[in-house]
CSV table of C-alpha atoms in Angstrom, one decimal:
chain,number,residue,atom,x,y,z
A,1,MET,CA,152.6,95.0,71.4
A,2,PRO,CA,149.1,96.7,71.4
A,3,LYS,CA,148.6,99.4,73.9
A,4,LEU,CA,146.4,98.5,76.8
A,5,PRO,CA,143.3,100.6,77.3
A,6,TYR,CA,143.7,103.0,80.2
A,7,HIS,CA,140.6,101.7,82.2
A,8,LEU,CA,142.1,98.2,82.0
A,9,LEU,CA,145.4,99.1,83.7
A,10,PRO,CA,144.1,98.6,87.3
A,11,PHE,CA,143.0,95.1,86.4
A,12,LEU,CA,146.5,94.2,85.3
A,13,CYS,CA,148.4,96.0,88.0
A,14,ILE,CA,146.4,94.5,90.9
A,15,LYS,CA,147.5,91.0,89.7
A,16,LEU,CA,151.1,92.2,90.2
A,17,ARG,CA,150.6,92.1,94.0
A,18,CYS,CA,152.4,95.3,94.9
A,19,SER,CA,153.8,95.5,98.5
A,20,ASP,CA,152.9,99.2,98.8
A,21,VAL,CA,149.6,99.3,100.7
A,22,ARG,CA,148.7,102.9,99.6
A,23,LEU,CA,149.4,102.0,96.0
A,24,ASN,CA,147.2,98.9,96.4
A,25,SER,CA,144.5,101.2,97.7
A,26,VAL,CA,144.8,103.4,94.7
A,27,LEU,CA,144.7,100.4,92.3
A,28,PHE,CA,141.6,99.0,93.8
A,29,ALA,CA,139.9,102.4,93.9
A,30,ASN,CA,140.8,102.9,90.2
A,31,ARG,CA,139.5,99.4,89.3
A,32,SER,CA,136.3,100.2,91.2
A,33,ALA,CA,135.9,103.3,89.0
A,34,ALA,CA,136.3,101.0,85.9
A,35,HIS,CA,133.8,98.5,87.2
A,36,ARG,CA,131.3,101.3,87.9
A,37,ARG,CA,131.7,102.7,84.4
A,38,LEU,CA,130.9,99.2,83.0
A,39,GLY,CA,127.8,99.0,85.2
A,40,ASN,CA,129.3,96.4,87.6
A,41,VAL,CA,128.1,98.2,90.7
A,42,ARG,CA,128.6,95.3,93.2
A,43,SER,CA,132.1,94.6,91.9
A,44,ALA,CA,132.8,98.3,92.1
A,45,PHE,CA,131.8,98.4,95.8
A,46,LYS,CA,133.9,95.2,96.6
A,47,ASP,CA,137.0,97.0,95.2
A,48,CYS,CA,136.1,100.1,97.3
A,49,PHE,CA,136.0,97.8,100.3
A,50,PHE,CA,139.5,96.5,99.6
A,51,ALA,CA,140.8,100.0,98.8
A,52,ARG,CA,139.6,101.2,102.1
A,53,ARG,CA,141.2,98.2,103.9
A,54,PHE,CA,144.5,99.1,102.4
A,55,ASP,CA,144.2,102.8,103.2
A,56,SER,CA,141.5,104.1,105.5
A,57,GLU,CA,142.2,107.7,104.4
A,58,ASN,CA,141.3,106.9,100.7
A,59,LEU,CA,138.4,109.3,100.4
A,60,LYS,CA,137.6,108.5,96.8
A,61,ALA,CA,137.1,104.9,97.7
A,62,ILE,CA,134.9,105.8,100.7
A,63,ARG,CA,132.8,108.2,98.5
A,64,ARG,CA,132.5,105.7,95.6
A,65,GLY,CA,131.6,102.9,98.0
A,66,ALA,CA,128.8,105.0,99.5
A,67,GLU,CA,127.6,105.9,96.0
A,68,CYS,CA,127.5,102.2,95.0
A,69,LEU,CA,125.5,101.2,98.1
A,70,LEU,CA,123.0,104.0,97.4
A,71,GLU,CA,122.7,102.8,93.8
A,72,LEU,CA,122.1,99.3,95.0
A,73,GLY,CA,119.4,100.5,97.4
A,74,GLU,CA,121.4,99.4,100.5
A,75,ALA,CA,120.6,102.5,102.7
A,76,ALA,CA,121.4,100.8,106.0
A,77,LYS,CA,124.7,99.5,104.7
A,78,CYS,CA,125.5,102.9,103.2
A,79,ILE,CA,125.1,104.6,106.6
A,80,ALA,CA,127.2,101.9,108.3
A,81,TRP,CA,129.8,102.3,105.5
A,82,ILE,CA,130.1,106.0,106.3
A,83,GLU,CA,129.9,105.8,110.0
A,84,THR,CA,131.7,102.6,111.1
A,85,LYS,CA,135.3,101.7,111.5
A,86,ALA,CA,137.3,101.6,108.3
A,87,ASN,CA,139.0,98.4,109.4
A,88,GLU,CA,139.6,96.5,112.6
A,89,GLY,CA,140.9,98.7,115.3
A,90,GLY,CA,140.6,101.9,113.3
A,91,THR,CA,138.0,104.7,113.0
A,92,ILE,CA,136.7,106.7,110.1
A,93,SER,CA,139.2,109.3,109.0
A,94,PRO,CA,138.9,113.0,110.0
A,95,LYS,CA,138.8,113.8,106.3
A,96,ALA,CA,135.8,111.6,105.8
A,97,GLN,CA,134.1,113.1,108.8
A,98,MET,CA,134.4,116.5,107.3
A,99,ASP,CA,133.5,115.6,103.7
A,100,GLU,CA,130.4,117.4,102.4
A,101,GLN,CA,129.7,114.8,99.8
A,102,LEU,CA,129.6,112.0,102.3
A,103,GLU,CA,127.3,114.0,104.5
A,104,LYS,CA,124.9,114.5,101.6
A,105,MET,CA,125.0,110.8,100.8
A,106,ARG,CA,124.4,110.0,104.4
A,107,ASN,CA,121.3,112.2,104.5
A,108,LYS,CA,120.0,110.6,101.3
A,109,ALA,CA,120.6,107.1,102.8
A,110,GLU,CA,118.8,108.1,106.0
A,111,ALA,CA,115.9,109.4,104.1
A,112,MET,CA,115.9,106.2,102.0
A,113,ARG,CA,116.0,104.0,105.1
A,114,ALA,CA,113.2,105.9,106.7
A,115,GLU,CA,111.1,105.3,103.6
A,116,GLU,CA,112.1,101.6,103.6
A,117,ASP,CA,111.1,101.3,107.3
A,118,ARG,CA,107.7,103.0,106.5
A,119,ASP,CA,107.1,100.7,103.6
A,120,ALA,CA,108.0,97.7,105.7
A,121,ARG,CA,105.6,98.7,108.4
A,122,ARG,CA,102.8,99.2,105.8
A,123,GLU,CA,103.6,95.8,104.3
A,124,ARG,CA,103.5,94.1,107.7
A,125,ALA,CA,100.2,95.8,108.5
A,126,THR,CA,98.8,94.8,105.1
A,127,GLU,CA,99.8,91.2,105.7
A,128,ILE,CA,98.2,91.2,109.1
A,129,LEU,CA,95.0,92.5,107.6
A,130,LYS,CA,95.1,90.0,104.8
A,131,ARG,CA,95.6,87.1,107.2
A,132,ARG,CA,92.7,88.2,109.3
A,133,ARG,CA,90.5,88.6,106.3
A,134,ASN,CA,91.5,85.2,104.9
A,135,THR,CA,90.9,83.6,108.4
A,136,LYS,CA,87.4,85.0,108.4
A,137,LEU,CA,86.8,83.8,104.8
A,138,ILE,CA,87.9,80.3,105.7
A,139,GLU,CA,85.6,80.3,108.7
A,140,ALA,CA,82.7,81.6,106.5
A,141,LEU,CA,83.3,78.7,104.0
A,142,ARG,CA,83.5,76.2,106.8
A,143,THR,CA,80.3,77.5,108.5
A,144,ARG,CA,78.4,77.2,105.2
A,145,GLY,CA,79.6,73.7,104.6
A,146,VAL,CA,81.3,74.7,101.3
A,147,ARG,CA,83.7,71.9,100.1
A,148,LEU,CA,86.8,73.1,98.4
A,149,CYS,CA,88.9,71.0,96.1
A,150,PRO,CA,91.7,70.9,97.1
A,151,PRO,CA,90.8,71.6,100.7
A,152,VAL,CA,92.3,74.8,102.2
A,153,ASP,CA,92.8,75.2,105.9
A,154,GLU,CA,95.6,77.8,106.2
A,155,PRO,CA,95.0,81.5,105.6
A,156,ASP,CA,98.4,81.9,103.8
A,157,GLU,CA,97.4,79.3,101.2
A,158,LEU,CA,94.0,80.7,100.4
A,159,CYS,CA,95.0,83.0,97.4
A,160,GLN,CA,97.2,80.3,96.0
A,161,HIS,CA,94.2,77.8,95.8
A,162,LEU,CA,91.2,80.1,95.3
A,163,GLN,CA,92.5,83.1,93.1
A,164,ILE,CA,91.9,82.7,89.5
A,165,SER,CA,93.2,84.7,86.5
A,166,PHE,CA,90.6,85.9,84.0
A,167,GLY,CA,90.7,87.7,80.6
A,168,PRO,CA,93.5,89.0,78.5
A,169,LEU,CA,94.5,91.5,81.2
A,170,GLU,CA,94.9,88.7,83.7
A,171,ARG,CA,92.6,90.0,86.3
A,172,HIS,CA,92.8,88.1,89.5
A,173,LEU,CA,89.5,87.2,91.0
A,174,MET,CA,88.6,85.3,94.1
A,175,VAL,CA,85.6,84.7,96.4
A,176,ARG,CA,85.4,87.4,99.1
A,177,LEU,CA,83.5,88.0,102.3
A,178,VAL,CA,81.5,91.2,102.4
A,179,GLU,CA,80.6,92.2,105.9
A,180,GLU,CA,77.4,94.3,106.2
A,181,GLY,CA,77.1,95.5,109.8
A,182,THR,CA,78.2,93.5,112.9
A,183,LYS,CA,76.1,90.4,112.2
A,184,SER,CA,75.5,90.2,108.5
A,185,ALA,CA,78.1,88.9,106.0
A,186,ARG,CA,77.8,87.3,102.6
A,187,LEU,CA,80.1,85.7,100.1
A,188,ILE,CA,80.6,87.1,96.6
A,189,TRP,CA,81.7,84.4,94.2
A,190,PRO,CA,83.2,84.4,90.6
A,191,LEU,CA,80.9,82.0,88.6
A,192,LEU,CA,81.4,80.1,85.3
A,193,LEU,CA,78.5,79.1,83.2
A,194,GLN,CA,79.2,76.2,80.8
A,195,TYR,CA,77.3,75.3,77.6
A,196,PRO,CA,78.7,71.8,77.0
A,197,GLU,CA,76.7,71.2,73.8
A,198,LYS,CA,78.2,74.3,72.2
A,199,GLY,CA,81.7,74.3,73.9
A,200,GLN,CA,81.1,77.8,75.1
A,201,THR,CA,81.2,79.6,78.5
A,202,ASP,CA,80.0,82.7,80.3
A,203,PHE,CA,81.8,84.2,83.2
A,204,LEU,CA,80.3,86.3,86.0
A,205,SER,CA,82.9,88.1,88.0
A,206,GLU,CA,80.5,88.7,90.9
A,207,CYS,CA,77.6,86.6,92.0
A,208,ALA,CA,76.2,87.2,95.5
A,209,GLU,CA,75.6,83.9,97.4
A,210,ASP,CA,72.2,85.0,98.8
A,211,ILE,CA,70.2,86.1,95.7
A,212,PRO,CA,68.1,83.8,93.4
A,213,LEU,CA,70.3,82.6,90.6
A,214,ALA,CA,67.6,83.8,88.1
A,215,GLU,CA,68.4,87.3,89.2
A,216,ALA,CA,72.2,86.7,88.7
A,217,PHE,CA,71.5,85.3,85.2
A,218,GLU,CA,69.3,88.1,84.0
A,219,GLU,CA,72.0,90.0,82.1
A,220,VAL,CA,73.5,86.8,80.6
A,221,PHE,CA,70.3,85.7,79.1
A,222,SER,CA,68.9,89.2,78.2
A,223,SER,CA,70.2,88.8,74.6
A,224,PRO,CA,71.6,85.8,72.6
A,225,ALA,CA,75.3,85.3,72.4
A,226,HIS,CA,77.0,85.5,69.0
A,227,TRP,CA,77.3,81.7,68.9
A,228,ASP,CA,73.6,81.3,69.6
A,229,SER,CA,72.2,82.4,66.3
A,230,GLN,CA,68.9,80.5,66.7
A,231,HIS,CA,68.5,81.9,70.2
A,232,GLN,CA,68.1,78.5,71.7
A,233,PHE,CA,69.5,79.4,75.0
A,234,ARG,CA,66.6,81.3,76.5
A,235,PRO,CA,65.5,81.0,80.2
A,236,ASP,CA,62.3,79.1,79.1
A,237,ASN,CA,64.3,76.7,76.9
A,238,VAL,CA,67.2,75.7,79.1
A,239,ARG,CA,67.8,73.7,82.4
A,240,PHE,CA,70.6,74.3,84.8
A,241,PHE,CA,72.8,71.7,86.6
A,242,VAL,CA,75.8,71.3,88.8
A,243,ALA,CA,78.1,68.3,88.6
A,244,LEU,CA,78.4,66.1,91.7
A,245,SER,CA,81.6,64.4,92.7
A,246,GLY,CA,81.8,60.8,93.5
A,247,ALA,CA,83.5,57.5,92.8
A,248,ASP,CA,81.1,56.6,90.0
A,249,GLU,CA,82.7,56.7,86.5
A,250,ARG,CA,79.6,58.3,84.9
A,251,GLU,CA,79.0,61.9,86.0
A,252,ARG,CA,76.0,62.7,88.0
A,253,ILE,CA,74.3,66.2,87.8
A,254,ARG,CA,71.8,67.8,90.0
A,255,GLU,CA,69.2,70.2,88.7
A,256,ILE,CA,69.2,73.8,89.8
A,257,PHE,CA,66.0,75.8,89.7
A,258,PRO,CA,67.2,79.4,89.4
A,259,GLU,CA,63.9,81.0,90.7
A,260,LYS,CA,64.2,79.3,94.1
A,261,HIS,CA,67.9,78.3,94.5
A,262,SER,CA,70.7,80.7,95.4
A,263,LEU,CA,74.4,79.9,95.0
A,264,ARG,CA,74.7,79.4,98.7
A,265,VAL,CA,72.1,76.7,98.7
A,266,VAL,CA,73.7,75.0,95.6
A,267,LEU,CA,77.2,74.9,97.2
A,268,GLN,CA,75.8,73.3,100.4
A,269,TRP,CA,74.4,70.3,98.6
A,270,PRO,CA,76.1,67.0,99.2
A,271,ASP,CA,78.9,66.0,96.7
A,272,VAL,CA,79.1,69.6,95.3
A,273,CYS,CA,82.7,70.7,95.2
A,274,VAL,CA,84.3,74.0,94.3
A,275,ALA,CA,87.4,73.3,92.3
A,276,MET,CA,90.2,76.0,92.4
A,277,GLY,CA,87.8,78.6,93.8
A,278,LEU,CA,85.4,78.7,90.9
A,279,PRO,CA,81.8,77.3,91.0
A,280,VAL,CA,80.7,75.9,87.7
A,281,ILE,CA,77.0,75.6,86.5
A,282,GLN,CA,76.1,73.6,83.3
A,283,VAL,CA,73.4,74.9,81.0
A,284,TYR,CA,71.6,72.6,78.5
A,285,THR,CA,68.7,73.2,76.1
A,286,ARG,CA,65.7,71.0,76.6
A,287,GLN,CA,66.1,69.5,73.1
A,288,HIS,CA,69.7,68.4,73.9
A,289,LEU,CA,68.6,66.7,77.1
A,290,GLU,CA,65.9,64.8,75.4
A,291,GLN,CA,68.2,63.6,72.6
A,292,ASN,CA,70.8,62.5,75.0
A,293,GLU,CA,68.4,60.5,77.3
A,294,LEU,CA,68.8,62.3,80.6
A,295,LYS,CA,67.9,59.7,83.2
A,296,ALA,CA,67.1,60.0,86.9
A,297,SER,CA,69.9,58.5,89.0
A,298,GLY,CA,68.7,55.7,91.2
A,299,GLY,CA,65.5,57.5,92.3
A,300,GLU,CA,67.4,60.4,93.9
A,301,LYS,CA,65.5,63.6,93.7
A,302,ASP,CA,66.6,66.0,91.0
A,303,ILE,CA,69.8,64.0,90.3
A,304,PHE,CA,70.4,62.7,86.8
A,305,ARG,CA,72.8,60.9,84.5
A,306,PHE,CA,73.2,60.9,80.7
A,307,GLY,CA,72.6,57.7,78.9
A,308,LYS,CA,70.8,54.5,79.7
A,309,GLY,CA,70.8,52.9,83.2
C-alpha cells in the first residue's frame, strides 16, 4: 500500500470521527495548516474555527485563524476572532490573552480597520460630491432644453448613459459642467465630426458650448487629413449639418453655420437629440451635396433632405 503524504493525514483522520475533543482540535488545526500551504485560506480559517470549538486553548488554531483573516483582509473579523468568546459560554484563554503574536496581529488588524474606515469615509464623501455634481449637470441640461437619447433623470444613471470610451487607451469622456463664479457655468462636450462621403470621423474631446463652432473647428481644418489627399475638406468648401430625429423614414438634416452658431444653440434646436452623450455633426463637401441633390424639406428654413421630393 503506498504511503500517504504527511500533509494529507489530517484529511483522512478527521473522517474517522474521533471521540477525543482535544485530538479533534489538533486534527482540524493540522488540516488548516495543510489548507493554508495549498493556498486555500478560507478553508484553512474554517478548520481553525472548528479546532477552536473543540479546544478553546488551542493557541496554534487561534493564531492561524487570525493570520488567515488578516490575509483575507477581514480586519474587523480578525479583531473579533482574537477578542470574543471562543465558544458559547466560554472566554478567550489566558494563554491567548498573553500571546505576543496575537497582540501584534491585533494591532495590525486595528491599523487595517482604521485604514478601511478612512477609505470608506472618503468613498462616501466622493459619492456625495459625485451625486451633487450629476444633479447640477442634469439641471443644466434640462434648463438648456437639451434632449438626451435615452432620457436621463436620475443622477446615479448619468455616467452609465453619457460616459463614452474613446481611443486605444479607453479614455472615459463625458459632458461636464464647469462653474465659473457664482452665476456663470458652461457645458464642455465631447464632439464627433462625421464625413459620411469618406466614411471617416474626427473627435474633439472638449468643445465649449458657448464659443462659435468655427473656433472649435480651427485645429481640425488647419491641415488636411491623411485620407483627404486633394484637400477637399476646407472651411470654404464644406457645409455642416446636424441630423434631426422624427418619424419620417428619410433623414432630415439642418444646416449649421459655424461662424454664428455655437454648440449650445445647435443642441437647443427642435428634433436635435444627443445619443449616448455624444453630439454628432456631419460634414459634406459642396460637390457631394450637388451630386446627391440636397433638397429643402417642405419649405422649412435651413432643413434639407437628400434625393428628390
